[in-house]
Each structure stands twice: as C-alpha cells, then as structure tokens.
C-alpha cells in the first residue's frame, strides 16, 4: 500500500534530521527515509557516522563524537514525532504531484509513499582514487574511515592519501594506533586549515610524502604497500604500509534525481531562493547541494531552511 505524506525527507545526516525536527515541530508529520546501515552512500546518520571527534559544532565545548551527535539529532526528531524509517529510496517520480517514492522496504512494484513535498538531503560520499588494487582491497587494508578501521592497524605503518582537512583528521586519529602515518599528497602545499596543519606537523608519528601520485595499491589478500611516483622526477617508490586511507574529497549523492532536478556543472543539485530545487515542492539541503562549506553546522542550517520553505509552500497550497 502506498502511504500518503505531506513531507518526505530523504536522508538522515545533519541536514535531513534538522529538516525533520523543524517539520515535525510544525506538525507536518514528516517521514524520514534514513537509509540502510549496509550501504556506503546511504548509511543512516550520514558522513558524521564515519568521523571521530567533532570540535567545531557550536554548543559542544569539549567536542562530541560524530555518531553520538547524530544519535542526538535522531532522538530529537523522534521526540517531536518524525517517522524515521530504515530504508533506502530507490526511485523517485517528480514529474507529477503528489510525488512518488519507491524504497527497498516497499519493493519495486509500487511506490512506498506519495508526498506533497520532498526534502532532498542525500549528502555526499567519499571519492576514490580509481587506481589498481584499490577496489579489490577495500575492506582488506584500504579504507575511507579511520574511525571505523584504525583499530586494525595497531603498531603498523599506514598511508593517508589527500591534503585537505579530512586527510589530516584521519592521519591524526591514526596516530593513536599506527606505528607511522605517511600522508601522501600530490602537491607540496596542503589544502587543510592552518590549525590542522599545525597539529599534523607537530606529531612525531606523521611524515609527509610530497608531490606524490598514487599508482597502485599493492597486495593480494591484504595491503602490503603503496606504489607512488614523484610528479616532477617521475621516480617511482613503494611505501611499506599495511593500510591505505583514502581522504580526497567527496561527490554528491544525486543518482536518484538524474534528469529530474537541475544540477550545477560540478554535479551538485542546484537551489534557487533558499532551498528550492528546479521542481516546485522539492527542496534541497545539506552536502548534496553544497560544494563549498560542507560542514555539519551549515548542513543543519540548510535543513532548517528547507523545513521552513516546505512549511510555507504547503501553506500557500492550502495544506
Ligand atoms: P578537500 O578539501 O576537497 O581536499 C581534498 C584533498 O584531496 C586535496 O588536498 C586534493 O588535492 C586531494 N585530492 C583530490 N583528488 C585527488 C586525487 N584524485 N588524487 C590525489 N589527491 C586528490 O576535501 P576534504 O578534506 O574532504 O574536506 C572537505 C571539506 O570539509 C572542507 O571544507 C574541509 O574544511 C571540511 N572538513 C573540515 C574538517 C574539520 O574542520 N575538522 C574535517 C574534515 C573536513 P589538491 O589540494 O591538490 O586539490
């Protein structure tokens, strides 16, 4: 049977759950399709489930762990009556109203829910290098999450690929376990913020492999090295590592909306006047529409905007 809702929120990171808190408090009884734990791109709670300490979310003076922060967002949404469903949206039809959404739980035959409005908060996921060995050894020494997998590398050397805040955050976290952390960066300057750079340079367990491009992840059933080459000399080198953490940025999760919502050239969903998408009644928030700020707090702020925009839109239609 197809359920009918005024608001369906797709995604349950900071943006989706803030949209849920606000729309639930506005008595819109939102249904939140929160994703599935087994999925890499749609895990409930979003990317913060894969992070460690969050030190810059306002209000948490001593920091808070990502998963704990998301558990609090979720409890708050549930407290106001948001209907949190552990399932993944598999297809949407935005060509007619009410909109229709299919889910893994509801199957492919009929839409699980029809919605007067939709809030898209599907977030982004980690980019991969695309080099030989990476895919094959994912989960066997190749990882995108130090919090999840760092423990397996106690007293072993590891590499982190990337030069942004994510890479240094991963590297710093890994110093708790690994014997040595080599940050492999394709340039000589880091992109990361000054405070993260200062911390990484101060660690005696972190070393840098500058101007280095990864060619291959080596190993049969587990990682035994990383082949890199120097961008200027072309010289190749093998780093002796047991783990490789890829931290080179993210791409927005937009596949559900291909051909239905306008996207910017960089692949992120376009928004107009706040959180409006190119389809009236569909609103967008969080990392799926933000290639610039990508912070938990900005995602949460945009989720609030989407909920307020939905409320006004439904009101204007007499609902
Ligand atoms: P990012 O800032 O886009 O950095 C990506 C890094 O990966 C860059 O150094 C880039 O090199 C490198 N890279 C990209 N593609 C590559 C490839 N194919 N091969 C090798 N290297 C590649 O991404 P991010 O670090 O995930 O950060 C995203 C946003 O989240 C930023 O705004 C960041 O400040 C924020 N963030 C904040 C915190 C914090 O405050 N604690 C933690 C994590 C993330 P180039 O520099 O040469 O382009």
Tab-separated table of C-alpha atoms and ligand atoms in Angstrom:
chain	number	residue	atom	x	y	z
A	1	UNK	CA	0.000	0.000	0.000
A	2	UNK	CA	1.242	3.484	-0.799
A	3	UNK	CA	1.373	5.802	2.215
A	4	UNK	CA	0.477	9.460	1.802
A	5	UNK	CA	2.519	12.203	3.451
A	6	UNK	CA	2.786	15.970	3.333
A	7	UNK	CA	6.579	15.800	3.716
A	8	UNK	CA	9.083	13.069	2.940
A	9	UNK	CA	12.721	13.689	3.887
A	10	UNK	CA	15.275	11.610	2.006
A	11	UNK	CA	18.469	11.293	4.038
A	12	UNK	CA	19.303	11.424	7.746
A	13	UNK	CA	22.525	13.378	8.183
A	14	UNK	CA	22.573	16.753	9.944
A	15	UNK	CA	20.542	18.343	7.112
A	16	UNK	CA	17.833	15.679	6.865
A	17	UNK	CA	17.377	15.310	10.616
A	18	UNK	CA	17.266	19.072	11.199
A	19	UNK	CA	14.631	19.308	8.458
A	20	UNK	CA	12.795	16.507	10.276
A	21	UNK	CA	12.994	18.272	13.660
A	22	UNK	CA	11.637	21.514	12.232
A	23	UNK	CA	8.899	19.964	10.089
A	24	UNK	CA	7.837	17.641	12.933
A	25	UNK	CA	7.572	20.620	15.284
A	26	UNK	CA	5.454	22.334	12.599
A	27	UNK	CA	3.115	19.297	12.875
A	28	UNK	CA	3.800	18.154	9.319
A	29	UNK	CA	4.410	14.526	10.435
A	30	UNK	CA	7.465	14.029	8.196
A	31	UNK	CA	8.529	10.590	7.094
A	32	UNK	CA	12.326	10.285	7.038
A	33	UNK	CA	13.836	7.674	4.741
A	34	UNK	CA	17.032	7.370	6.728
A	35	UNK	CA	18.979	4.921	4.561
A	36	UNK	CA	20.362	1.478	5.307
A	37	UNK	CA	23.314	0.591	7.562
A	38	UNK	CA	24.820	-1.727	4.957
A	39	UNK	CA	25.152	0.997	2.362
A	40	UNK	CA	28.282	3.152	1.953
A	41	UNK	CA	26.459	6.126	0.441
A	42	UNK	CA	23.160	5.928	2.341
A	43	UNK	CA	24.131	4.976	5.878
A	44	UNK	CA	21.707	6.398	8.481
A	45	UNK	CA	23.261	9.460	10.103
A	46	UNK	CA	25.332	10.294	7.029
A	47	UNK	CA	29.033	11.020	6.912
A	48	UNK	CA	29.357	12.013	10.574
A	49	UNK	CA	28.855	8.342	11.406
A	50	UNK	CA	32.308	7.834	9.915
A	51	UNK	CA	34.059	10.623	11.814
A	52	UNK	CA	35.702	10.901	15.197
A	53	UNK	CA	35.655	13.898	17.458
A	54	UNK	CA	33.773	16.942	16.185
A	55	UNK	CA	35.271	20.003	17.791
A	56	UNK	CA	33.605	22.779	15.852
A	57	UNK	CA	29.902	22.055	16.277
A	58	UNK	CA	28.725	25.021	18.345
A	59	UNK	CA	27.488	24.234	21.822
A	60	UNK	CA	29.762	21.255	22.432
A	61	UNK	CA	32.610	22.964	24.259
A	62	UNK	CA	34.636	19.769	24.712
A	63	UNK	CA	33.729	18.234	21.335
A	64	UNK	CA	31.448	15.283	20.643
A	65	UNK	CA	31.828	12.052	18.654
A	66	UNK	CA	30.118	12.118	15.242
A	67	UNK	CA	27.894	9.065	15.860
A	68	UNK	CA	26.833	10.443	19.245
A	69	UNK	CA	25.914	13.801	17.736
A	70	UNK	CA	23.802	12.057	15.099
A	71	UNK	CA	22.101	9.865	17.721
A	72	UNK	CA	21.094	13.081	19.484
A	73	UNK	CA	19.736	14.632	16.271
A	74	UNK	CA	17.746	11.434	15.684
A	75	UNK	CA	16.314	11.288	19.218
A	76	UNK	CA	15.291	14.926	18.913
A	77	UNK	CA	13.499	14.301	15.593
A	78	UNK	CA	11.751	11.225	17.066
A	79	UNK	CA	10.733	13.181	20.158
A	80	UNK	CA	8.694	15.571	18.007
A	81	UNK	CA	7.045	12.750	16.081
A	82	UNK	CA	9.168	12.345	12.922
A	83	UNK	CA	8.608	8.902	11.453
A	84	UNK	CA	12.126	7.501	10.924
A	85	UNK	CA	12.173	4.578	8.530
A	86	UNK	CA	15.314	2.496	7.996
A	87	UNK	CA	15.076	2.049	4.269
A	88	UNK	CA	16.657	3.452	1.143
A	89	UNK	CA	14.841	5.417	-1.551
A	90	UNK	CA	15.433	3.552	-4.812
A	91	UNK	CA	13.467	5.698	-7.259
A	92	UNK	CA	11.517	8.953	-7.308
A	93	UNK	CA	8.991	10.343	-9.759
A	94	UNK	CA	8.921	14.127	-9.550
A	95	UNK	CA	7.048	14.587	-12.842
A	96	UNK	CA	3.597	14.726	-11.251
A	97	UNK	CA	2.014	15.678	-7.946
A	98	UNK	CA	1.858	14.129	-5.483
A	99	UNK	CA	5.430	12.951	-5.961
A	100	UNK	CA	6.132	9.256	-5.645
A	101	UNK	CA	8.976	7.494	-3.864
A	102	UNK	CA	9.943	3.826	-4.063
A	103	UNK	CA	12.020	2.217	-1.311
A	104	UNK	CA	13.915	-1.007	-0.664
A	105	UNK	CA	11.350	-1.889	2.030
A	106	UNK	CA	8.358	-1.201	-0.260
A	107	UNK	CA	9.752	-3.065	-3.269
A	108	UNK	CA	9.782	-2.175	-6.943
A	109	UNK	CA	6.122	-2.831	-7.812
A	110	UNK	CA	4.518	0.224	-6.271
A	111	UNK	CA	5.695	3.449	-4.666
A	112	UNK	CA	6.081	3.153	-0.884
A	113	UNK	CA	4.965	6.724	-0.313
A	114	UNK	CA	3.372	9.594	-2.167
A	115	UNK	CA	4.352	13.052	-0.988
A	116	UNK	CA	3.038	16.599	-1.359
A	117	UNK	CA	6.596	17.802	-0.841
A	118	UNK	CA	10.049	16.278	-0.667
A	119	UNK	CA	13.179	17.398	1.159
A	120	UNK	CA	16.288	16.014	-0.519
A	121	UNK	CA	19.148	15.542	1.980
A	122	UNK	CA	21.058	12.667	0.431
A	123	UNK	CA	24.504	14.094	1.216
A	124	UNK	CA	27.780	13.131	-0.379
A	125	UNK	CA	30.189	10.207	-0.296
A	126	UNK	CA	33.926	9.658	-0.328
A	127	UNK	CA	35.762	9.879	-3.651
A	128	UNK	CA	38.107	7.030	-4.525
A	129	UNK	CA	41.434	7.157	-6.377
A	130	UNK	CA	40.486	4.698	-9.105
A	131	UNK	CA	43.902	3.008	-9.150
A	132	UNK	CA	44.558	-0.746	-9.487
A	133	UNK	CA	44.197	-2.671	-6.234
A	134	UNK	CA	42.023	-0.061	-4.523
A	135	UNK	CA	38.649	-1.667	-5.167
A	136	UNK	CA	39.857	-5.202	-4.652
A	137	UNK	CA	41.480	-4.382	-1.295
A	138	UNK	CA	38.671	-2.171	0.008
A	139	UNK	CA	37.923	-3.592	3.463
A	140	UNK	CA	41.227	-5.501	3.387
A	141	UNK	CA	43.542	-2.634	4.209
A	142	UNK	CA	42.007	0.071	2.016
A	143	UNK	CA	39.547	2.253	3.922
A	144	UNK	CA	37.809	5.620	3.804
A	145	UNK	CA	37.184	5.700	7.538
A	146	UNK	CA	39.904	5.818	10.182
A	147	UNK	CA	37.331	5.782	12.977
A	148	UNK	CA	35.912	2.534	11.676
A	149	UNK	CA	39.144	0.761	10.779
A	150	UNK	CA	42.054	2.474	12.560
A	151	UNK	CA	41.991	-0.098	15.340
A	152	UNK	CA	43.082	-2.834	12.907
A	153	UNK	CA	46.407	-1.106	12.308
A	154	UNK	CA	47.848	-1.145	15.802
A	155	UNK	CA	51.660	-0.771	15.562
A	156	UNK	CA	51.571	-0.979	11.769
A	157	UNK	CA	52.571	1.684	9.222
A	158	UNK	CA	49.728	3.240	7.220
A	159	UNK	CA	49.293	5.857	4.485
A	160	UNK	CA	46.641	8.533	4.193
A	161	UNK	CA	46.068	9.942	0.710
A	162	UNK	CA	44.978	13.594	0.383
A	163	UNK	CA	45.984	17.039	1.577
A	164	UNK	CA	42.739	18.500	2.959
A	165	UNK	CA	41.226	18.645	6.437
A	166	UNK	CA	39.793	15.143	6.070
A	167	UNK	CA	43.220	13.664	5.311
A	168	UNK	CA	44.864	15.340	8.285
A	169	UNK	CA	41.979	14.461	10.578
A	170	UNK	CA	42.331	10.828	9.549
A	171	UNK	CA	46.118	10.980	9.938
A	172	UNK	CA	45.921	12.498	13.421
A	173	UNK	CA	43.382	9.925	14.533
A	174	UNK	CA	45.505	7.095	13.148
A	175	UNK	CA	48.494	8.178	15.266
A	176	UNK	CA	46.618	6.539	18.191
A	177	UNK	CA	47.175	3.155	16.586
A	178	UNK	CA	49.674	3.105	13.756
A	179	UNK	CA	53.444	2.979	14.187
A	180	UNK	CA	53.782	5.644	11.477
A	181	UNK	CA	51.351	7.584	9.299
A	182	UNK	CA	52.544	8.770	5.889
A	183	UNK	CA	50.408	11.497	4.335
A	184	UNK	CA	50.667	11.139	0.571
A	185	UNK	CA	49.828	14.392	-1.192
A	186	UNK	CA	50.048	15.235	-4.885
A	187	UNK	CA	51.389	18.754	-4.252
A	188	UNK	CA	53.829	20.480	-1.895
A	189	UNK	CA	51.216	22.584	-0.094
A	190	UNK	CA	48.371	21.247	1.948
A	191	UNK	CA	44.814	22.390	1.361
A	192	UNK	CA	43.926	21.773	5.005
A	193	UNK	CA	43.243	24.555	7.522
A	194	UNK	CA	46.160	26.069	9.437
A	195	UNK	CA	45.120	24.548	12.781
A	196	UNK	CA	45.037	21.029	11.318
A	197	UNK	CA	48.380	21.568	9.580
A	198	UNK	CA	49.967	22.756	12.831
A	199	UNK	CA	48.722	19.663	14.640
A	200	UNK	CA	49.903	17.293	11.930
A	201	UNK	CA	53.364	18.917	11.698
A	202	UNK	CA	53.665	18.694	15.482
A	203	UNK	CA	53.060	14.931	15.525
A	204	UNK	CA	56.194	12.797	15.578
A	205	UNK	CA	54.253	9.893	14.077
A	206	UNK	CA	53.185	11.717	10.903
A	207	UNK	CA	55.504	12.058	7.913
A	208	UNK	CA	54.732	13.554	4.502
A	209	UNK	CA	55.291	12.200	1.024
A	210	UNK	CA	55.050	15.380	-1.075
A	211	UNK	CA	54.410	15.655	-4.822
A	212	UNK	CA	53.414	12.010	-4.824
A	213	UNK	CA	50.733	10.484	-7.017
A	214	UNK	CA	49.411	7.018	-6.198
A	215	UNK	CA	49.789	4.434	-8.973
A	216	UNK	CA	48.643	1.235	-7.301
A	217	UNK	CA	47.670	-0.365	-4.022
A	218	UNK	CA	49.788	-3.491	-3.667
A	219	UNK	CA	48.821	-6.780	-2.058
A	220	UNK	CA	46.946	-9.998	-2.717
A	221	UNK	CA	44.516	-10.597	0.114
A	222	UNK	CA	45.629	-7.602	2.196
A	223	UNK	CA	47.561	-4.380	1.612
A	224	UNK	CA	51.325	-4.708	1.637
A	225	UNK	CA	52.366	-1.435	0.035
A	226	UNK	CA	51.512	1.644	-1.948
A	227	UNK	CA	53.201	2.434	-5.271
A	228	UNK	CA	53.612	6.165	-5.888
A	229	UNK	CA	55.507	8.343	-8.343
A	230	UNK	CA	57.017	11.806	-7.961
A	231	UNK	CA	55.218	14.366	-10.138
A	232	UNK	CA	58.371	16.187	-11.201
A	233	UNK	CA	61.033	13.466	-11.445
A	234	UNK	CA	58.679	10.631	-12.412
A	235	UNK	CA	60.617	8.444	-9.997
A	236	UNK	CA	58.575	5.589	-8.539
A	237	UNK	CA	58.679	4.435	-4.965
A	238	UNK	CA	56.966	1.797	-2.871
A	239	UNK	CA	55.750	2.795	0.568
A	240	UNK	CA	55.767	-0.063	3.025
A	241	UNK	CA	52.314	0.208	4.540
A	242	UNK	CA	49.670	-2.214	5.790
A	243	UNK	CA	46.792	0.201	5.396
A	244	UNK	CA	45.723	2.926	2.962
A	245	UNK	CA	43.167	5.536	3.976
A	246	UNK	CA	41.721	7.466	1.045
A	247	UNK	CA	40.656	11.002	2.025
A	248	UNK	CA	40.497	13.015	-1.210
A	249	UNK	CA	37.073	14.613	-1.006
A	250	UNK	CA	33.508	13.728	-1.809
A	251	UNK	CA	30.863	13.550	-4.515
A	252	UNK	CA	27.188	14.363	-4.035
A	253	UNK	CA	24.630	11.530	-3.971
A	254	UNK	CA	22.394	12.660	-6.815
A	255	UNK	CA	21.757	9.477	-8.836
A	256	UNK	CA	18.107	9.300	-7.691
A	257	UNK	CA	17.402	12.683	-9.237
A	258	UNK	CA	19.275	12.437	-12.538
A	259	UNK	CA	17.202	14.005	-15.295
A	260	UNK	CA	14.608	15.246	-12.769
A	261	UNK	CA	16.313	18.051	-10.841
A	262	UNK	CA	18.619	20.720	-12.283
A	263	UNK	CA	22.253	20.123	-11.364
A	264	UNK	CA	25.165	22.569	-11.375
A	265	UNK	CA	28.188	21.907	-13.621
A	266	UNK	CA	30.066	20.349	-10.686
A	267	UNK	CA	27.298	17.758	-10.216
A	268	UNK	CA	25.682	19.244	-7.108
A	269	UNK	CA	21.913	19.880	-7.096
A	270	UNK	CA	21.054	23.493	-7.884
A	271	UNK	CA	18.998	25.527	-5.454
A	272	UNK	CA	17.097	28.741	-6.067
A	273	UNK	CA	15.874	31.264	-3.450
A	274	UNK	CA	16.849	29.337	-0.348
A	275	UNK	CA	16.296	25.610	-0.635
A	276	UNK	CA	14.025	25.410	-3.696
A	277	UNK	CA	15.012	22.979	-6.430
A	278	UNK	CA	14.041	23.286	-10.098
A	279	UNK	CA	10.809	21.359	-9.295
A	280	UNK	CA	8.248	23.251	-7.181
A	281	UNK	CA	7.561	21.287	-3.992
A	282	UNK	CA	11.010	19.675	-3.923
A	283	UNK	CA	13.514	21.304	-1.576
A	284	UNK	CA	17.203	20.506	-1.145
A	285	UNK	CA	19.603	20.864	1.774
A	286	UNK	CA	22.976	19.695	3.061
A	287	UNK	CA	26.026	18.432	1.201
A	288	UNK	CA	24.114	17.289	-1.895
A	289	UNK	CA	23.715	20.986	-2.819
A	290	UNK	CA	26.811	22.440	-1.146
A	291	UNK	CA	30.217	22.098	-2.743
A	292	UNK	CA	31.667	24.989	-0.766
A	293	UNK	CA	31.071	24.878	3.002
A	294	UNK	CA	30.232	21.193	3.683
A	295	UNK	CA	30.139	21.483	7.454
A	296	UNK	CA	27.775	19.737	9.867
A	297	UNK	CA	26.583	23.099	11.107
A	298	UNK	CA	25.932	24.527	7.632
A	299	UNK	CA	24.145	21.297	6.630
A	300	UNK	CA	21.953	21.559	9.731
A	301	UNK	CA	21.254	25.228	8.960
A	302	UNK	CA	20.209	24.407	5.417
A	303	UNK	CA	17.946	21.607	6.738
A	304	UNK	CA	16.180	24.194	8.869
A	305	UNK	CA	15.778	26.428	5.803
A	306	UNK	CA	14.294	23.554	3.781
A	307	UNK	CA	11.756	22.742	6.502
A	308	UNK	CA	10.660	26.393	6.747
A	309	UNK	CA	10.421	26.624	2.937
A	310	UNK	CA	8.308	23.443	2.844
A	311	UNK	CA	6.018	24.728	5.549
A	312	UNK	CA	5.402	27.969	3.641
A	313	UNK	CA	4.958	26.142	0.348
A	314	UNK	CA	2.379	23.728	1.785
A	315	UNK	CA	0.581	26.646	3.448
A	316	UNK	CA	0.437	28.514	0.140
A	317	UNK	CA	-1.286	25.447	-1.326
A	318	UNK	CA	-3.859	25.381	1.452
A	319	UNK	CA	-2.488	22.355	3.303
B	1	LIG	P1	39.083	18.761	0.111
B	1	LIG	O1	39.236	19.950	0.961
B	1	LIG	O2	38.424	18.882	-1.217
B	1	LIG	O3	40.538	18.136	-0.074
B	1	LIG	C1	40.740	17.039	-0.903
B	1	LIG	C2	42.234	16.753	-0.956
B	1	LIG	O4	42.440	15.563	-1.720
B	1	LIG	C3	43.034	17.869	-1.617
B	1	LIG	O5	44.247	18.054	-0.932
B	1	LIG	C4	43.243	17.330	-3.024
B	1	LIG	O6	44.461	17.736	-3.591
B	1	LIG	C5	43.303	15.837	-2.815
B	1	LIG	N1	42.810	15.098	-3.983
B	1	LIG	C6	41.651	15.249	-4.666
B	1	LIG	N2	41.534	14.356	-5.661
B	1	LIG	C7	42.675	13.618	-5.636
B	1	LIG	C8	43.159	12.541	-6.409
B	1	LIG	N3	42.452	12.024	-7.422
B	1	LIG	N4	44.372	12.027	-6.106
B	1	LIG	C9	45.096	12.525	-5.070
B	1	LIG	N5	44.684	13.554	-4.290
B	1	LIG	C10	43.484	14.089	-4.568
B	1	LIG	O7	38.259	17.595	0.848
B	1	LIG	P2	38.185	17.235	2.402
B	1	LIG	O8	39.500	17.207	3.028
B	1	LIG	O9	37.331	16.020	2.427
B	1	LIG	O10	37.375	18.449	3.045
B	1	LIG	C11	36.087	18.824	2.524
B	1	LIG	C12	35.512	19.969	3.359
B	1	LIG	O11	35.203	19.507	4.680
B	1	LIG	C13	36.469	21.134	3.522
B	1	LIG	O12	35.715	22.318	3.512
B	1	LIG	C14	37.065	20.901	4.887
B	1	LIG	O13	37.500	22.088	5.511
B	1	LIG	C15	35.892	20.276	5.637
B	1	LIG	N6	36.384	19.416	6.736
B	1	LIG	C16	36.629	20.026	7.941
B	1	LIG	C17	37.124	19.267	8.993
B	1	LIG	C18	37.404	19.954	10.291
B	1	LIG	O14	37.184	21.143	10.396
B	1	LIG	N7	37.894	19.262	11.292
B	1	LIG	C19	37.383	17.914	8.823
B	1	LIG	C20	37.139	17.326	7.577
B	1	LIG	C21	36.661	18.100	6.535
B	1	LIG	P3	44.698	19.262	-4.031
B	1	LIG	O15	44.909	20.009	-2.755
B	1	LIG	O16	45.908	19.174	-4.888
B	1	LIG	O17	43.472	19.665	-4.774
